[in-house]
Coordinates of C-alpha atoms in Angstrom, one line a residue:
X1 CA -8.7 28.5 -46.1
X2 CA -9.1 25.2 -44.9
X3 CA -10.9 24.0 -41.3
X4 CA -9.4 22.8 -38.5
X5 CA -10.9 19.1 -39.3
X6 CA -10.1 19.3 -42.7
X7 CA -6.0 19.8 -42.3
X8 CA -3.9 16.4 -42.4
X9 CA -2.9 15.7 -38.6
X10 CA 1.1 16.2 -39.9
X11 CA 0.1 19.5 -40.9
X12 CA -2.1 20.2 -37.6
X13 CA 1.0 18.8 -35.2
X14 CA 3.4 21.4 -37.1
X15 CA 1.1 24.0 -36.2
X16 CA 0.9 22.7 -32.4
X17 CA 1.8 26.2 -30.6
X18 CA 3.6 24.2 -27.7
X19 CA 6.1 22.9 -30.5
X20 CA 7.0 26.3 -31.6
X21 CA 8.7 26.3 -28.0
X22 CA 12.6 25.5 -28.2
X23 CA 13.0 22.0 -26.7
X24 CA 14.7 22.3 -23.7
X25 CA 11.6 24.2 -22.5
X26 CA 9.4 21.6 -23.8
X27 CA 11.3 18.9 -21.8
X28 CA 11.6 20.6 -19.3
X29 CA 7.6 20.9 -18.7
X30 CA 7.2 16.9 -19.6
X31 CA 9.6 16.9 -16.6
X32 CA 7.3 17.9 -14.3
X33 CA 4.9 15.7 -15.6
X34 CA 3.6 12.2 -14.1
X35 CA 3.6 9.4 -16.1
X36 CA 0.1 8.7 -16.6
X37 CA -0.1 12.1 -18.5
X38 CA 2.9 11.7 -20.2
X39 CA 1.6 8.6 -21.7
X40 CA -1.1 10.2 -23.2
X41 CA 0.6 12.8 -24.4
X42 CA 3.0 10.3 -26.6
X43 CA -0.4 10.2 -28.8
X44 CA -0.6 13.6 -29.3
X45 CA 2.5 13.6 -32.4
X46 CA 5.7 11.9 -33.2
X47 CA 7.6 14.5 -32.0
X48 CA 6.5 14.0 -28.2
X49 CA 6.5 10.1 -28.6
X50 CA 9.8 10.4 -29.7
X51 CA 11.1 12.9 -26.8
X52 CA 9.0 11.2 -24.0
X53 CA 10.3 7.3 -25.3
X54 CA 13.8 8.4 -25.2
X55 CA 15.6 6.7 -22.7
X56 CA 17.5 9.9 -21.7
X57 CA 14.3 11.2 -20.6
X58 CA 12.9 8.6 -19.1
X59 CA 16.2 8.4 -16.9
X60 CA 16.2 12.2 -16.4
X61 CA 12.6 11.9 -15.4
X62 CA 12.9 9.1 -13.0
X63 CA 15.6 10.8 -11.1
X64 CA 13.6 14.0 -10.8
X65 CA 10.4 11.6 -9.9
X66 CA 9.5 11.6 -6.2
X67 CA 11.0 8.6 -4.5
X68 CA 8.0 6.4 -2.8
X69 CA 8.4 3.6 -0.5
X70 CA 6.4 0.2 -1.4
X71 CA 5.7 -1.4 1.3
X72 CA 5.0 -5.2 0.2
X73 CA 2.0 -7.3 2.1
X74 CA 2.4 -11.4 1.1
X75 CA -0.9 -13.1 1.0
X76 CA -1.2 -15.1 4.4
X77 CA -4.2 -16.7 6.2
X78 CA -5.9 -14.7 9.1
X79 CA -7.8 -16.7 11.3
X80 CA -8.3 -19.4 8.5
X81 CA -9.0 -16.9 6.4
X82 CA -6.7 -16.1 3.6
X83 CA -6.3 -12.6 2.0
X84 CA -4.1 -11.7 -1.0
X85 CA -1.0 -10.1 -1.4
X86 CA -1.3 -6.4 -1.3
X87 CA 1.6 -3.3 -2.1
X88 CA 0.9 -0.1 -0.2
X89 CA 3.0 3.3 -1.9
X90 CA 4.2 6.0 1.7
X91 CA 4.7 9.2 -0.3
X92 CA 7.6 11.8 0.6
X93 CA 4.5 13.5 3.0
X94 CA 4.1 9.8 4.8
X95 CA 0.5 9.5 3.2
X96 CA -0.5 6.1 2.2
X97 CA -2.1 4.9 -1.7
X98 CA -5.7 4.0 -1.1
X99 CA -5.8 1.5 -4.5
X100 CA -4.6 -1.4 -5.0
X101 CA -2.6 -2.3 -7.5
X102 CA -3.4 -3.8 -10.4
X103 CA -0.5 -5.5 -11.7
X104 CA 0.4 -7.4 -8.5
X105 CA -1.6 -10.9 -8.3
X106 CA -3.2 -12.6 -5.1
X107 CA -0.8 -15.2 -4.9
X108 CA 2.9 -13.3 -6.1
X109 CA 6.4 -12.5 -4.2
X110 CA 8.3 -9.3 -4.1
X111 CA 11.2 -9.9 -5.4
X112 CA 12.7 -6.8 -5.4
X113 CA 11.6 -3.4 -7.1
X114 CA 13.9 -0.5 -8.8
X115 CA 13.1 2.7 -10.5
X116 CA 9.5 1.9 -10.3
X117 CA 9.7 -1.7 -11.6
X118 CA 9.0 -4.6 -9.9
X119 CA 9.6 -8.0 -10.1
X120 CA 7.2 -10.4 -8.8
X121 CA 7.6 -14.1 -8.3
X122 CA 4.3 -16.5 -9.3
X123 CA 3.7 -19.9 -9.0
X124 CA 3.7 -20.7 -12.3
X125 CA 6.9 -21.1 -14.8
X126 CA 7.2 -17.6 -15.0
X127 CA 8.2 -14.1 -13.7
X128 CA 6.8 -11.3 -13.9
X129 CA 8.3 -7.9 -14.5
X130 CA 5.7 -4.9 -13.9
X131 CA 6.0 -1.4 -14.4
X132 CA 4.0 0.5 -11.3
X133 CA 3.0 3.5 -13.9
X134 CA 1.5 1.9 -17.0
X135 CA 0.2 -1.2 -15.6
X136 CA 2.3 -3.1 -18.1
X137 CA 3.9 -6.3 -17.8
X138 CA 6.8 -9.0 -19.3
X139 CA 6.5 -12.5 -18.2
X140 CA 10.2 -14.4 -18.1
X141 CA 10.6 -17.8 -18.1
X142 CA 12.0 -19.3 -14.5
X143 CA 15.8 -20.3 -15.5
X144 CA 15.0 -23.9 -14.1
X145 CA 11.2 -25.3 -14.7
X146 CA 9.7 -27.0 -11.8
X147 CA 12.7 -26.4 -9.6
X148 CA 11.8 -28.2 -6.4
X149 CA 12.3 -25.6 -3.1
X150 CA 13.1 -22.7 -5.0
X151 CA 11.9 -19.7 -3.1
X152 CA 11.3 -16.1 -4.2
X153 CA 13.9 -14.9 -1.7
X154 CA 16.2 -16.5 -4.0
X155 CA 16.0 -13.8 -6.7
X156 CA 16.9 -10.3 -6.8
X157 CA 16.4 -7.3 -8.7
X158 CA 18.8 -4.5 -9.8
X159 CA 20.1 -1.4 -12.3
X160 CA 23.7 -0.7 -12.5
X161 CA 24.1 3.2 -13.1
X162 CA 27.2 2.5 -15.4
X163 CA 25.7 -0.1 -18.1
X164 CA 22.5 0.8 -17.8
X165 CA 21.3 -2.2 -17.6
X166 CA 18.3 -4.3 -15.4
X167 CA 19.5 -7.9 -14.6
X168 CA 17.2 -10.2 -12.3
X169 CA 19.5 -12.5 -10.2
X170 CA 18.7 -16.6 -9.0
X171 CA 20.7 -18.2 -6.5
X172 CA 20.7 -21.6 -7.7
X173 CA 20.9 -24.3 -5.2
X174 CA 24.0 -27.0 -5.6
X175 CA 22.6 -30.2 -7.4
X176 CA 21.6 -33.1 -5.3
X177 CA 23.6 -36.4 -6.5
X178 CA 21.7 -38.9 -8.6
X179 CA 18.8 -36.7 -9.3
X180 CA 18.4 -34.5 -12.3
X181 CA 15.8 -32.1 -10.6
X182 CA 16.4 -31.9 -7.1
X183 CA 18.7 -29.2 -5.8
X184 CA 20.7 -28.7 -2.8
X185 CA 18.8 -25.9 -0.1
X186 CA 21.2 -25.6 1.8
X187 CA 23.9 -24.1 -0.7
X188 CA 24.8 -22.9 -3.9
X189 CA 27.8 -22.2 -6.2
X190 CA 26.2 -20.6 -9.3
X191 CA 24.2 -17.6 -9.8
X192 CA 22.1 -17.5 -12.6
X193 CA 21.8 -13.7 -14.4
X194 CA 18.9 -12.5 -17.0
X195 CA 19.5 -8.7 -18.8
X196 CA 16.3 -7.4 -19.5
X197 CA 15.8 -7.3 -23.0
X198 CA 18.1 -10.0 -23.4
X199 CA 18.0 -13.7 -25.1
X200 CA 18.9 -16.2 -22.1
X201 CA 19.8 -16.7 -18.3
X202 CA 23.8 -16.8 -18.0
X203 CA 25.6 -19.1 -15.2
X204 CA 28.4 -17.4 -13.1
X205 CA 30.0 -19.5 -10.9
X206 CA 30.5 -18.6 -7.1
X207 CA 34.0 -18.3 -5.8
X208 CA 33.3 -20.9 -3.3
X209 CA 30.0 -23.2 -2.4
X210 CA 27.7 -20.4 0.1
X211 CA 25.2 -20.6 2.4
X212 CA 21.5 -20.4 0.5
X213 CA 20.2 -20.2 4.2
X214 CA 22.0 -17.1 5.0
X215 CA 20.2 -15.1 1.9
X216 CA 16.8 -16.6 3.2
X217 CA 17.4 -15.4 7.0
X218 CA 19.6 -12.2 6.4
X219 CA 18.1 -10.9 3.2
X220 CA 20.0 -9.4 -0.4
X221 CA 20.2 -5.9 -1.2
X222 CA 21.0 -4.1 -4.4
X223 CA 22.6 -0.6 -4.0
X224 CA 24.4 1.1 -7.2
X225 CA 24.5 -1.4 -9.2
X226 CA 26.2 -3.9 -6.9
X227 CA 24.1 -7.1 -5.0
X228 CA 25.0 -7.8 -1.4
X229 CA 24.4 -10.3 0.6
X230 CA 25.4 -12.3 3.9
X231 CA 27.5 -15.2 4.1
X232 CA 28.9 -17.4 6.6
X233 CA 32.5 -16.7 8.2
X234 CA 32.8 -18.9 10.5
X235 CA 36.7 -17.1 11.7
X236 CA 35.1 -13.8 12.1
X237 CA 33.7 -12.4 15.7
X238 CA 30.4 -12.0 14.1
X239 CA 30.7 -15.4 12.0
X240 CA 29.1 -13.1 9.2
X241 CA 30.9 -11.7 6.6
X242 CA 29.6 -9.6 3.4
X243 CA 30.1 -11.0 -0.3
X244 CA 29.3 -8.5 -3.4
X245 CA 28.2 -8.8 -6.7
X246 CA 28.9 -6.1 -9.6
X247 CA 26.2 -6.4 -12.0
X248 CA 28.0 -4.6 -14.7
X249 CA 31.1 -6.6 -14.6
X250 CA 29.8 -9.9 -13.0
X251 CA 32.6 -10.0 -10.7
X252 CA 32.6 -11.2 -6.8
X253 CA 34.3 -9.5 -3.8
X254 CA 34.0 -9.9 0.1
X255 CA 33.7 -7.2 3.0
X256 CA 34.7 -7.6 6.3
X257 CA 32.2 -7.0 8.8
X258 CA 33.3 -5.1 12.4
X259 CA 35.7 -6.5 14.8
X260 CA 33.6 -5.5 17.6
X261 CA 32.2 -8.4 20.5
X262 CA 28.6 -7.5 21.4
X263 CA 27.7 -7.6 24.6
X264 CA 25.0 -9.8 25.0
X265 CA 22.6 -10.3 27.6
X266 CA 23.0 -13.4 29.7
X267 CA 19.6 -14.5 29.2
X268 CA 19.2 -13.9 25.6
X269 CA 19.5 -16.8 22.7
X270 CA 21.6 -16.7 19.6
X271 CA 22.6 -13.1 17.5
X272 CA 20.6 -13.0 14.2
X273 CA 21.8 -10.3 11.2
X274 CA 20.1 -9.1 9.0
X275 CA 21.6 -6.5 5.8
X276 CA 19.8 -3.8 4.7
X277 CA 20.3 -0.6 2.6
X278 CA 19.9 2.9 3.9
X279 CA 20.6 5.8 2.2
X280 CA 22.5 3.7 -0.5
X281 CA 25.0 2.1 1.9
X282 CA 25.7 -1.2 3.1
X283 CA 24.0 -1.6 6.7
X284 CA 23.6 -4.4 9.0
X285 CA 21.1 -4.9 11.6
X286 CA 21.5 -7.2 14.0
X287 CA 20.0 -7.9 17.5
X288 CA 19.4 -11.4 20.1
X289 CA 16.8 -13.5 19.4
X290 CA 14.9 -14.9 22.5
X291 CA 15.9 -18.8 23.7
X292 CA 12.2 -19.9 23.4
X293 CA 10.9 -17.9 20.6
X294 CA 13.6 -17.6 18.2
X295 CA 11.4 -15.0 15.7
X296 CA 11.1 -13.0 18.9
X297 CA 14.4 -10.4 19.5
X298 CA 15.4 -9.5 22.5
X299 CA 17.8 -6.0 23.9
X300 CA 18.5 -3.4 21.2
X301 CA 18.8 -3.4 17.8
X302 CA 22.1 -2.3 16.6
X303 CA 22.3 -1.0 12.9
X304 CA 25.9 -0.8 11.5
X305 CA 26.8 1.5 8.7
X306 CA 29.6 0.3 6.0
X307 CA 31.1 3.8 5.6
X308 CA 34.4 3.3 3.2
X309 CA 34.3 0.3 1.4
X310 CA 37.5 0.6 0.4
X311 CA 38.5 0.7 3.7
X312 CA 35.8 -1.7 4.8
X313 CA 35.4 0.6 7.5
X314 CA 32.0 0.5 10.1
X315 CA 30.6 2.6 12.3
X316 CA 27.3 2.2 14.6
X317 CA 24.5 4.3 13.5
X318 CA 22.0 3.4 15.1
X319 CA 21.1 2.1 18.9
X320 CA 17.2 1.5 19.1
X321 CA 16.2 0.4 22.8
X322 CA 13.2 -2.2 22.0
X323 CA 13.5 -5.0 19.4
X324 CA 11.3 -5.5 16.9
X325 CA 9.6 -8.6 16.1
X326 CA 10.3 -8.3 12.1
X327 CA 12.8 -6.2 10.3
X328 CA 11.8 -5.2 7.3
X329 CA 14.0 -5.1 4.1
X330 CA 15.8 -4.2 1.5
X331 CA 15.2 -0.8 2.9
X332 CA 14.9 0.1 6.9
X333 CA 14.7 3.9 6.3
X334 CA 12.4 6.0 4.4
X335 CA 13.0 10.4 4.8
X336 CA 14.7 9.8 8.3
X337 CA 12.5 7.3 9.6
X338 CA 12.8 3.8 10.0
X339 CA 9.7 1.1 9.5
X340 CA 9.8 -1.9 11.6
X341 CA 7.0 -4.6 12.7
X342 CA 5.9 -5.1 16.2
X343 CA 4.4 -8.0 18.0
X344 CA 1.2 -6.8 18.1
X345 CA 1.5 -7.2 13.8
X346 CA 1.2 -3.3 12.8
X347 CA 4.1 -1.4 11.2
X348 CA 5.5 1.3 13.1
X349 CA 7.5 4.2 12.1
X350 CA 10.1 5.7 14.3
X351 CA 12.1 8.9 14.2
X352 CA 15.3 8.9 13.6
X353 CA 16.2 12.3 14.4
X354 CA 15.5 13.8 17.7
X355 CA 13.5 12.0 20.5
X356 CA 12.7 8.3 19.4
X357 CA 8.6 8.4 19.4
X358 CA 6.6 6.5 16.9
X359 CA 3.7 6.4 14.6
X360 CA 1.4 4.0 14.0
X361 CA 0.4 3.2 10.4
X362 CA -2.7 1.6 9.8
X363 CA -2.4 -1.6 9.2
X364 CA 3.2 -3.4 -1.7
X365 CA 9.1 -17.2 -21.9
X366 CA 12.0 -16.8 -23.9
X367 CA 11.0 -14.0 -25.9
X368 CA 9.3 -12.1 -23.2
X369 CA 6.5 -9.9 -24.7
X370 CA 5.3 -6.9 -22.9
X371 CA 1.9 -6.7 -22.2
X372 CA -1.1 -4.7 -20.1
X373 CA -1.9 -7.6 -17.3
X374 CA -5.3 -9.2 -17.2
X375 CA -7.2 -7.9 -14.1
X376 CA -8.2 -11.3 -12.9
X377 CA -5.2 -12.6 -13.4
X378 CA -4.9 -15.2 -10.5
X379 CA -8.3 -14.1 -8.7
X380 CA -10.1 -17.1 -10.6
X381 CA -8.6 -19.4 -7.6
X382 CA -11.7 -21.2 -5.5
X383 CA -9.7 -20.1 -2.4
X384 CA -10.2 -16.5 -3.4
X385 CA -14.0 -16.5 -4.0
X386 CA -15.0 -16.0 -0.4
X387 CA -12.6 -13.6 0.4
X388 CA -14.1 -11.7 -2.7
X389 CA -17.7 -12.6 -1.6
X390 CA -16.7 -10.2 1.6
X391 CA -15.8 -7.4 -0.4
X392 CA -18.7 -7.8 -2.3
X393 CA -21.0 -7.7 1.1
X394 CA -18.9 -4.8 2.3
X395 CA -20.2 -3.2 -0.5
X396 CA -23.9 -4.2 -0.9
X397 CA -23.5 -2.6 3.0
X398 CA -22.6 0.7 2.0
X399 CA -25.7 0.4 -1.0
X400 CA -28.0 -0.5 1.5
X401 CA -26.6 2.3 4.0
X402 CA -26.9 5.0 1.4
X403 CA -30.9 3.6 0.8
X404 CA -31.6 3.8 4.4
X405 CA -29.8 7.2 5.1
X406 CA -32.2 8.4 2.0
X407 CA -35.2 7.1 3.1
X408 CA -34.5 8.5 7.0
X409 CA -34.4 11.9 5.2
X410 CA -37.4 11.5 3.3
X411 CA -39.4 10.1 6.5
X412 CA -38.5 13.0 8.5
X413 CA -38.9 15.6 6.2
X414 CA -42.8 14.5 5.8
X415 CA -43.1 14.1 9.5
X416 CA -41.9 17.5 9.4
X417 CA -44.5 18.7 7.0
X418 CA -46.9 17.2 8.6
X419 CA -46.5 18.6 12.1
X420 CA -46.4 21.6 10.7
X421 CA -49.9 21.4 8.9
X422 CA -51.1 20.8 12.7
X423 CA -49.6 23.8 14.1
X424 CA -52.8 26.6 12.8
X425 CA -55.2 24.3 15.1
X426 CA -53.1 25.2 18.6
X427 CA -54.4 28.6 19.8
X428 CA -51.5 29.0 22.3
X429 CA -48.8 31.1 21.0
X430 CA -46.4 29.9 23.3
X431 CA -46.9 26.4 23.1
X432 CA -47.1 26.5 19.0
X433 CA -44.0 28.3 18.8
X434 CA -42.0 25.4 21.7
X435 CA -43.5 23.2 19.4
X436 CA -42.4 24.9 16.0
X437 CA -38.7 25.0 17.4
X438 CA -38.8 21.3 17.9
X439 CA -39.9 20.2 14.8
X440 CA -37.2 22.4 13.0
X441 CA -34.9 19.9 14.3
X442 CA -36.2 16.5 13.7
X443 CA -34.6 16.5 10.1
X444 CA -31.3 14.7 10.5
X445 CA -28.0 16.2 9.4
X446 CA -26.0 13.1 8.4
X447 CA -22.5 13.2 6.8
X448 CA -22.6 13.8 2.7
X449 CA -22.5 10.8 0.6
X450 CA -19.2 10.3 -1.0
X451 CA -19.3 8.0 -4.2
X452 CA -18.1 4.4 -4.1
X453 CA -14.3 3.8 -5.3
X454 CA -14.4 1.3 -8.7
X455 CA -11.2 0.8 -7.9
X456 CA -10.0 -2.3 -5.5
X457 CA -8.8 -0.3 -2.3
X458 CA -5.3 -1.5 -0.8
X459 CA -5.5 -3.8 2.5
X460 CA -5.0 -0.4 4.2
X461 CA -7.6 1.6 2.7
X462 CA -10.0 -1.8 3.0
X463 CA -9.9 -1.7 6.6
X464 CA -10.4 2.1 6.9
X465 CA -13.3 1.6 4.5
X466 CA -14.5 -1.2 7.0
X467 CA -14.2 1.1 9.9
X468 CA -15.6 4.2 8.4
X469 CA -18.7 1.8 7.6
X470 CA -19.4 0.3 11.2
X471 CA -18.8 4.3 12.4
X472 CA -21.5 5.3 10.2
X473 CA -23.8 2.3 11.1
X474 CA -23.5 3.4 14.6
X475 CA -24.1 7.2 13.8
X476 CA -27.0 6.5 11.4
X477 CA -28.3 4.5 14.6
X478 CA -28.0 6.4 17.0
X479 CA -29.5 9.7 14.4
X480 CA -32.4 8.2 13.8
X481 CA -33.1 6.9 16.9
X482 CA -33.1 10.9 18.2
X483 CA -35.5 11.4 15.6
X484 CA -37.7 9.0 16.1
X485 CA -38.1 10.5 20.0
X486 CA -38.2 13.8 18.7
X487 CA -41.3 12.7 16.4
X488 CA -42.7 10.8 19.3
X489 CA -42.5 14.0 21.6
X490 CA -43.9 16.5 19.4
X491 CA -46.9 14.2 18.6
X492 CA -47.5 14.2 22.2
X493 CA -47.3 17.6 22.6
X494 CA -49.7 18.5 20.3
X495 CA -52.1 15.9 21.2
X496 CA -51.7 17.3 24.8
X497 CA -52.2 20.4 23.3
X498 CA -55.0 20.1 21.3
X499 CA -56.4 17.7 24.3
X500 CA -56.1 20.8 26.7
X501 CA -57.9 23.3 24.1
X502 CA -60.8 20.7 24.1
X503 CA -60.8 20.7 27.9
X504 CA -61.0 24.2 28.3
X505 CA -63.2 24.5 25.4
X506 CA -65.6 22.5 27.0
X507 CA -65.3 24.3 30.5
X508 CA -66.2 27.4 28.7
X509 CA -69.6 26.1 27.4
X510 CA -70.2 24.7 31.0
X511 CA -70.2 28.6 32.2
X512 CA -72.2 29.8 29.3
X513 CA -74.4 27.0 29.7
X514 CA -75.0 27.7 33.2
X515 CA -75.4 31.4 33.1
X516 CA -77.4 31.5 30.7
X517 CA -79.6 29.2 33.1
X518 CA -79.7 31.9 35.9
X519 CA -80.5 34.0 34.0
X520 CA -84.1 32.6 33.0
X521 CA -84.9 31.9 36.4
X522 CA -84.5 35.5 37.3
X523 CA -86.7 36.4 34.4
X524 CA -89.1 34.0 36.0

């Protein structure tokens, strides 16, 4: 009979016990699986590559995935100090990643993310399209190279149920006359389309010239397939009205927005909007901006709800007493609550249902060919070598830290050895056992020492990492210090000790001395 090591791996995968299973059971347990084990089990034979590649599964498996919400950081400069871009993952529990991640470069854009792809805008020719799992990559030529004031808010992401099909959209600003590169900012009649897996961006022509500053200020969505966006309406009461985008059929449509007249307050600026998806349906927020900060808002914050959009029927949803600085987007809401930014720069998550409280979270080429992402990809920029220089510190901080902590141990513990060895030479029982008690407890008890990630943390997890360091600092201070008095006061107890047994020691022979003395002269 031949071994184990010996059978040809065709013959050794037929006698897999799992694959004696029907299949529906077996796909039903890769189900439950998350994709970093699923990807090692497509290795294992061609029968599982073949069931865990097929694009049934992989839909049937995203849809049964637990839905995450990415919360996007742009890099930005903090007090003249500049720190990359950064993604955060809030579970279905509210717990935030701790690792960054890998695929997302210092300097890149969200664009937009769907079904755990994301597509990131660079500064170079290219996008890039990276899958959150595997840590892989496709690169896609820019539809214009070069294109002077294009903007990463200028291109969306979606998946139309239907087709199933990914297409990246670009809002391509009206040429400027006379010049073959420059493009209009303002507005734009064309929207350029790329299908994954496709050959070449497409132009599809607006029904009319719109507003490229509305997208910019109010935002795109993509919900079921179908891009939404603001444009201006100049007629309306809210001088807003909504224009759509199918992505299957690549046809255009406007909705309506309320007929209702806010009621402003008389000392507040302008009314800014803002659309935004919750629960995959058209909402728009919208609230007053102050006269003499315009980012600032002002009153309450009103989120409307398209319910029929057949209909084009709204209905308030949401009344929130005190305006946010920012408003977050595509998405507001994440399991009943909503995320919004505050003045003082932290994100904040509010209840939805029930009383309105909050929690504070600490502060996400032609051919394209898919590849895994280099890990410096972008970090070899001079402007990021300081800011990696820091991390670096952090972490010779926590080395050093670990050393000390080490040799604190080791000091008291031969402190307390040696106390001990002077114990036998005090005679008083009461004073030997005070002194025994004492030295019992000069050994410090500091917190266990957890290895080092080697993975980058998140922005989050960094400054958690940084506060958990300057907390231990303070304890390891303040530890040692204790035992350094503590040594200090049982030295000087045992030298008072042993000082006293001397004393008395040599009162004794004073007596003996002197009786002895008597003695003799009374013989005499």
């Amino acid at each position: 009979m031949a071994s184990e090591e010996t059978k040809p791996k065709k013959q050794r995968d037929e006698e897999c016990i799992i694959n004696g299973l029907p299949g529906e059971l077996i796909e039903r347990i890769f189900l439950k699986l998350p994709v970093s084990t699923l990807l090692r089990c497509t290795g294992v034979c061609e029968q599982w590559h073949k069931l865990i590649r097929d694009p049934q599964f992989v839909t049937s498996h995203l849809q049964d995935a637990p839905q995450c919400a990415v919360l996007f950081f742009p890099q930005e400069s903090v007090s003249g100090e500049p720190h990359p871009a950064d993604a955060i993952l809030i579970d279905e529990a509210w717990s935030p990643s701790t690792y960054a991640v890998p695929v997302i470069g210092p300097d890149d854009f969200l664009c937009g993310s769907c079904n755990g792809l994301l597509v990131l805008y660079t500064k170079s020719s290219t996008l890039k399209v990276a899958n959150f799992a595997t840590g892989e990559c496709l690169h896609l030529e820019k539809p214009v190279k070069n294109l002077r004031g294009d903007h990463f808010l200028f291109y969306n992401f979606g998946f139309h149920p239907l087709s199933k099909e990914y297409k990246i959209t670009h809002f391509l600003g009206d040429p400027v006359v006379g010049s073959t590169r420059s493009h209009n900012n303002s507005r734009f009649s064309v929207i350029q389309v790329y299908t994954l897996g496709g050959e070449k961006w497409r132009d599809i022509k607006t029904p009319e010239a719109l507003s490229l500053n509305c997208v910019k200020n109010s935002g795109a969505v993509n919900i079921d397939g179908t891009m939404c966006w603001l444009i201006e309406d100049m007629v309306a009461n809210w001088q807003h009205a909504v224009m759509t985008f199918d992505l299957s059929g690549e046809s255009f449509a406007r909705i309506q927005l309320p007929a209702t007249v806010h009621e402003d307050c008389a000392g507040g600026g302008p009314r800014r909007y803002w659309i935004r998806e919750i629960d995959r349906k058209i909402c728009i927020a919208t609230a007053q901006a102050c006269p003499s900060l315009p980012r600032r808002l002002v009153g309450m914050l009103q989120i409307w709800e398209l319910e029929n959009k057949t209909e084009q029927r709204w209905s308030l949803k949401y009344n929130i007493q005190y305006s946010p600085d920012y408003i977050p987007g595509p998405n507001l809401v994440h399991r009943n609550k909503i995320i919004l930014q505050r003045r003082d720069g932290n994100l904040y998550s509010y209840e939805l249902l029930g009383e309105n409280f909050n929690t504070k979270l600490y502060v996400y080429k032609k051919t394209a060919i898919a590849r895994r992402p280099k890990q410096r990809e972008g970090w070899e920029l001079k402007k990021w070598e300081a800011w990696e220089h820091q991390l670096s510190d952090y972490e010779k901080l926590w080395t050093r830290l670990h050393e000390e902590e080490h040799e604190g141990i080791a000091l008291a513990e031969h402190s307390s050895i040696s106390f001990n060895g002077l114990l036998p030479r005090i005679l008083d029982d009461a004073i030997r056992q005070d002194i025994g008690m004492k030295i019992n407890k000069i050994c410090p008890s500091l917190p266990d020492q957890q290895p080092r990630p080697l993975r980058r943390l998140n922005c989050v997890a960094q400054k958690q990492d940084r506060e958990n360091l300057s907390a231990r600092l303070e304890n390891y201070s303040s530890i040692m210090k204790a035992s350094r008095e503590a040594s200090k006061s049982i030295m000087s107890m045992i030298l008072s000790a042993v000082e006293n047994q001397r004393g008395a020691s040599g009162s004794n022979a004073g007596i003996s001395s002197q009786n002895r003395s008597e003695g003799d002269d009374a013989k005499a």
